[in-house]
Amino acid sequence: MRIVIAPDSFKESMSAPRAAAAMARGVRAVLPRAQVVEVPMSDGGEGFTRAVAACLGAQILRVETIDALGRPTIGQMAVAGTTVVMEMATCCGLELIAPEERDILGSDTRGVGRLIRAALDAGARRILLGIGGSATNDGGVGMLAELGLGLLGPGGRRIGPAPRDLAALERIDASGLDARLASVSIEVACDVDNPLLGPRGASAVFGPQKGAGSEQVARLDEVLATWARVSGHPDLAQRAGAGAAGGLGFALMTLLGARLVPGVELVARTVGLEGLIAGADLVLTGEGSVDAQTLAGKTPAGVARIARARGVPAVVLAGRVGAGADALLEAGCLAVVSISQGDTTSLAQALEAAETSAERAAASVMRLWAHRPPC
């Protein structure tokens, strides 16, 4: 019997590799002779780098960079030959900024630019970039400025890339962009289809999650509209994904020629998930929380779709099963199982016991699977 285990991370408790290992222990406890294939997954958010690195056998390197507020921090990238994997969450992620320190008008993506420059220094010809979990709303201007884009305001004076500075942006100078970018392909793991501007844009939808009030949302949208016009690509502002990561998607598509793809599809293709699932008896997937939004590009839904196409049943394990999670059953999942040990367990206890709970839940699923009646 062959079991493929392909979970995402369980936020604040388990990375994807740790979740896969815990589930694998549960499977082997019941079926010690089963062939268990661990495939850590991600949809582009926190854990993207390590998930892909684990399957590629890539070396993870520490990179000196800065966070969204410009403070020194250490990011990560994984190097496998000329392919480099990275995620913005390791430098400009929202979780790196304490709630009381968040300043959406003063935050930018220069840290992402430093990660990309480190990848170029490492000889990258292909960059895989996850852009989930951002703390920024600068339209990706900070990233571009770090890579050599000149930002010019009134009188040709240089201005900064943070939104409060970009209100004065009048023109850009792309002559200083790092020439090595022309020979690199960039694929972006993106799980949203929001445009840059308007009621479904970066500022309106994601700004409040990053601490922006209603007045700031309107101001941010105006700043991004200015940026789209000055960039020379205002027509692309409404393209799906342009609003991802506070508009980073727009900058990546327009000035760096990047291709945005659903994160779980990018990871699945990179690690060869479809081939690994082909011929398997069962697939276990999961993440910290599943609900009605899981079908919109999240890892369990993506893995389940691949399994269904290959005629392999899939079971989703989750720390929390929220409203609308039954939609996964309608999409072809065999079952959705909570790993929680009961209503009396506090959140802190549940997070601490997540690996044990995932192992136990996987074992329970396998006992039922092993003793299922013949069809």
CSV table of N, CA and C in Angstrom, one decimal, residues 315-372:
chain,number,residue,atom,x,y,z
A,315,VAL,N,-8.0,12.5,2.0
A,315,VAL,CA,-8.5,12.9,3.3
A,315,VAL,C,-7.8,14.1,3.8
A,316,VAL,N,-8.6,15.1,4.3
A,316,VAL,CA,-8.0,16.4,4.8
A,316,VAL,C,-8.0,16.3,6.4
A,317,LEU,N,-6.8,16.6,6.9
A,317,LEU,CA,-6.7,16.8,8.4
A,317,LEU,C,-6.5,18.2,8.7
A,318,ALA,N,-7.2,18.7,9.7
A,318,ALA,CA,-7.1,20.2,10.0
A,318,ALA,C,-7.2,20.4,11.5
A,319,GLY,N,-6.5,21.5,11.9
A,319,GLY,CA,-6.5,21.9,13.3
A,319,GLY,C,-7.9,22.4,13.7
A,320,ARG,N,-8.5,23.1,12.7
A,320,ARG,CA,-9.8,23.7,12.9
A,320,ARG,C,-10.6,23.5,11.6
A,321,VAL,N,-11.8,23.0,11.8
A,321,VAL,CA,-12.8,22.7,10.7
A,321,VAL,C,-13.9,23.8,10.8
A,322,GLY,N,-13.9,24.8,10.0
A,322,GLY,CA,-14.8,25.9,10.1
A,322,GLY,C,-16.0,25.7,9.2
A,323,ALA,N,-16.9,26.8,9.2
A,323,ALA,CA,-18.1,26.8,8.4
A,323,ALA,C,-17.7,26.7,6.9
A,324,GLY,N,-18.5,25.8,6.2
A,324,GLY,CA,-18.3,25.7,4.8
A,324,GLY,C,-17.2,24.7,4.4
A,325,ALA,N,-16.6,24.0,5.4
A,325,ALA,CA,-15.6,23.0,5.0
A,325,ALA,C,-16.2,21.8,4.3
A,326,ASP,N,-17.5,21.6,4.4
A,326,ASP,CA,-18.1,20.5,3.7
A,326,ASP,C,-18.0,20.6,2.2
A,327,ALA,N,-17.7,21.9,1.7
A,327,ALA,CA,-17.5,22.1,0.3
A,327,ALA,C,-16.4,21.2,-0.2
A,328,LEU,N,-15.4,20.9,0.6
A,328,LEU,CA,-14.3,20.0,0.2
A,328,LEU,C,-14.8,18.6,-0.1
A,329,LEU,N,-15.9,18.2,0.6
A,329,LEU,CA,-16.5,16.9,0.3
A,329,LEU,C,-17.1,16.9,-1.1
A,330,GLU,N,-17.8,18.0,-1.4
A,330,GLU,CA,-18.4,18.1,-2.7
A,330,GLU,C,-17.4,18.2,-3.8
A,331,ALA,N,-16.2,18.7,-3.4
A,331,ALA,CA,-15.1,18.8,-4.4
A,331,ALA,C,-14.3,17.5,-4.6
A,332,GLY,N,-14.7,16.5,-3.9
A,332,GLY,CA,-14.1,15.2,-4.1
A,332,GLY,C,-13.3,14.6,-3.0
A,333,CYS,N,-13.2,15.3,-1.8
A,333,CYS,CA,-12.5,14.7,-0.7
A,333,CYS,C,-13.3,13.6,-0.1
A,334,LEU,N,-12.6,12.6,0.4
A,334,LEU,CA,-13.3,11.5,1.1
A,334,LEU,C,-13.8,11.9,2.4
A,335,ALA,N,-13.0,12.7,3.2
A,335,ALA,CA,-13.4,13.1,4.5
A,335,ALA,C,-12.6,14.3,4.9
A,336,VAL,N,-13.1,15.1,5.8
A,336,VAL,CA,-12.4,16.2,6.5
A,336,VAL,C,-12.4,15.9,8.0
A,337,VAL,N,-11.2,15.8,8.6
A,337,VAL,CA,-11.1,15.3,9.9
A,337,VAL,C,-10.4,16.4,10.8
A,338,SER,N,-10.9,16.7,11.9
A,338,SER,CA,-10.3,17.6,12.8
A,338,SER,C,-9.3,16.8,13.7
A,339,ILE,N,-8.1,17.4,13.9
A,339,ILE,CA,-7.1,16.8,14.8
A,339,ILE,C,-7.3,17.2,16.2
A,340,SER,N,-8.2,18.1,16.5
A,340,SER,CA,-8.4,18.7,17.8
A,340,SER,C,-8.9,17.5,18.8
A,341,GLN,N,-8.4,17.7,20.0
A,341,GLN,CA,-8.7,16.6,21.0
A,341,GLN,C,-10.0,17.0,21.9
A,342,GLY,N,-10.7,18.0,21.5
A,342,GLY,CA,-11.9,18.2,22.3
A,342,GLY,C,-12.1,19.7,22.6
A,343,ASP,N,-13.3,20.1,22.9
A,343,ASP,CA,-13.7,21.5,23.1
A,343,ASP,C,-13.0,22.1,24.4
A,344,THR,N,-12.6,21.3,25.3
A,344,THR,CA,-12.0,21.8,26.5
A,344,THR,C,-10.5,22.2,26.3
A,345,THR,N,-9.9,21.8,25.2
A,345,THR,CA,-8.5,22.1,25.0
A,345,THR,C,-8.3,23.6,24.6
A,346,SER,N,-7.5,24.3,25.3
A,346,SER,CA,-7.2,25.7,25.0
A,346,SER,C,-6.4,25.8,23.7
A,347,LEU,N,-6.5,27.0,23.1
A,347,LEU,CA,-5.7,27.2,21.8
A,347,LEU,C,-4.2,26.9,22.1
A,348,ALA,N,-3.7,27.4,23.2
A,348,ALA,CA,-2.3,27.2,23.4
A,348,ALA,C,-1.9,25.7,23.6
A,349,GLN,N,-2.8,25.0,24.3
A,349,GLN,CA,-2.6,23.6,24.4
A,349,GLN,C,-2.7,22.8,23.1
A,350,ALA,N,-3.7,23.3,22.3
A,350,ALA,CA,-3.9,22.6,21.0
A,350,ALA,C,-2.6,22.8,20.1
A,351,LEU,N,-2.1,24.0,20.1
A,351,LEU,CA,-0.9,24.3,19.3
A,351,LEU,C,0.3,23.5,19.7
A,352,GLU,N,0.4,23.4,21.0
A,352,GLU,CA,1.6,22.7,21.6
A,352,GLU,C,1.5,21.2,21.3
A,353,ALA,N,0.3,20.7,21.2
A,353,ALA,CA,0.1,19.2,21.0
A,353,ALA,C,-0.2,18.9,19.6
A,354,ALA,N,0.0,19.8,18.7
A,354,ALA,CA,-0.4,19.6,17.3
A,354,ALA,C,0.3,18.4,16.6
A,355,GLU,N,1.5,18.2,16.8
A,355,GLU,CA,2.2,17.1,16.2
A,355,GLU,C,1.6,15.7,16.7
A,356,THR,N,1.5,15.7,18.0
A,356,THR,CA,0.9,14.4,18.6
A,356,THR,C,-0.6,14.2,18.1
A,357,SER,N,-1.3,15.3,18.0
A,357,SER,CA,-2.7,15.3,17.5
A,357,SER,C,-2.8,14.8,16.1
A,358,ALA,N,-1.9,15.4,15.2
A,358,ALA,CA,-1.9,15.0,13.8
A,358,ALA,C,-1.5,13.5,13.6
A,359,GLU,N,-0.5,13.1,14.4
A,359,GLU,CA,-0.1,11.7,14.4
A,359,GLU,C,-1.3,10.8,14.8
A,360,ARG,N,-2.0,11.2,15.8
A,360,ARG,CA,-3.1,10.3,16.3
A,360,ARG,C,-4.2,10.3,15.3
A,361,ALA,N,-4.5,11.5,14.7
A,361,ALA,CA,-5.6,11.6,13.7
A,361,ALA,C,-5.3,10.7,12.5
A,362,ALA,N,-4.0,10.8,12.0
A,362,ALA,CA,-3.6,10.0,10.9
A,362,ALA,C,-3.8,8.5,11.1
A,363,ALA,N,-3.4,8.1,12.4
A,363,ALA,CA,-3.5,6.7,12.7
A,363,ALA,C,-5.0,6.3,12.7
A,364,SER,N,-5.9,7.2,13.2
A,364,SER,CA,-7.3,6.8,13.3
A,364,SER,C,-7.8,6.7,11.9
A,365,VAL,N,-7.4,7.6,11.0
A,365,VAL,CA,-7.9,7.5,9.6
A,365,VAL,C,-7.4,6.2,9.0
A,366,MET,N,-6.2,5.8,9.2
A,366,MET,CA,-5.6,4.5,8.6
A,366,MET,C,-6.3,3.3,9.2
A,367,ARG,N,-6.7,3.3,10.5
A,367,ARG,CA,-7.4,2.2,11.0
A,367,ARG,C,-8.8,2.0,10.3
A,368,LEU,N,-9.4,3.1,10.1
A,368,LEU,CA,-10.7,3.0,9.4
A,368,LEU,C,-10.5,2.6,7.9
A,369,TRP,N,-9.4,3.1,7.3
A,369,TRP,CA,-9.1,2.8,5.9
A,369,TRP,C,-8.7,1.3,5.8
A,370,ALA,N,-7.9,0.8,6.7
A,370,ALA,CA,-7.5,-0.6,6.7
A,370,ALA,C,-8.6,-1.6,6.9
A,371,HIS,N,-9.7,-1.2,7.6
A,371,HIS,CA,-10.8,-2.1,7.9
A,371,HIS,C,-12.0,-1.7,7.1
A,372,ARG,N,-11.9,-0.9,6.1
A,372,ARG,CA,-13.1,-0.6,5.3
A,372,ARG,C,-13.6,-1.8,4.6
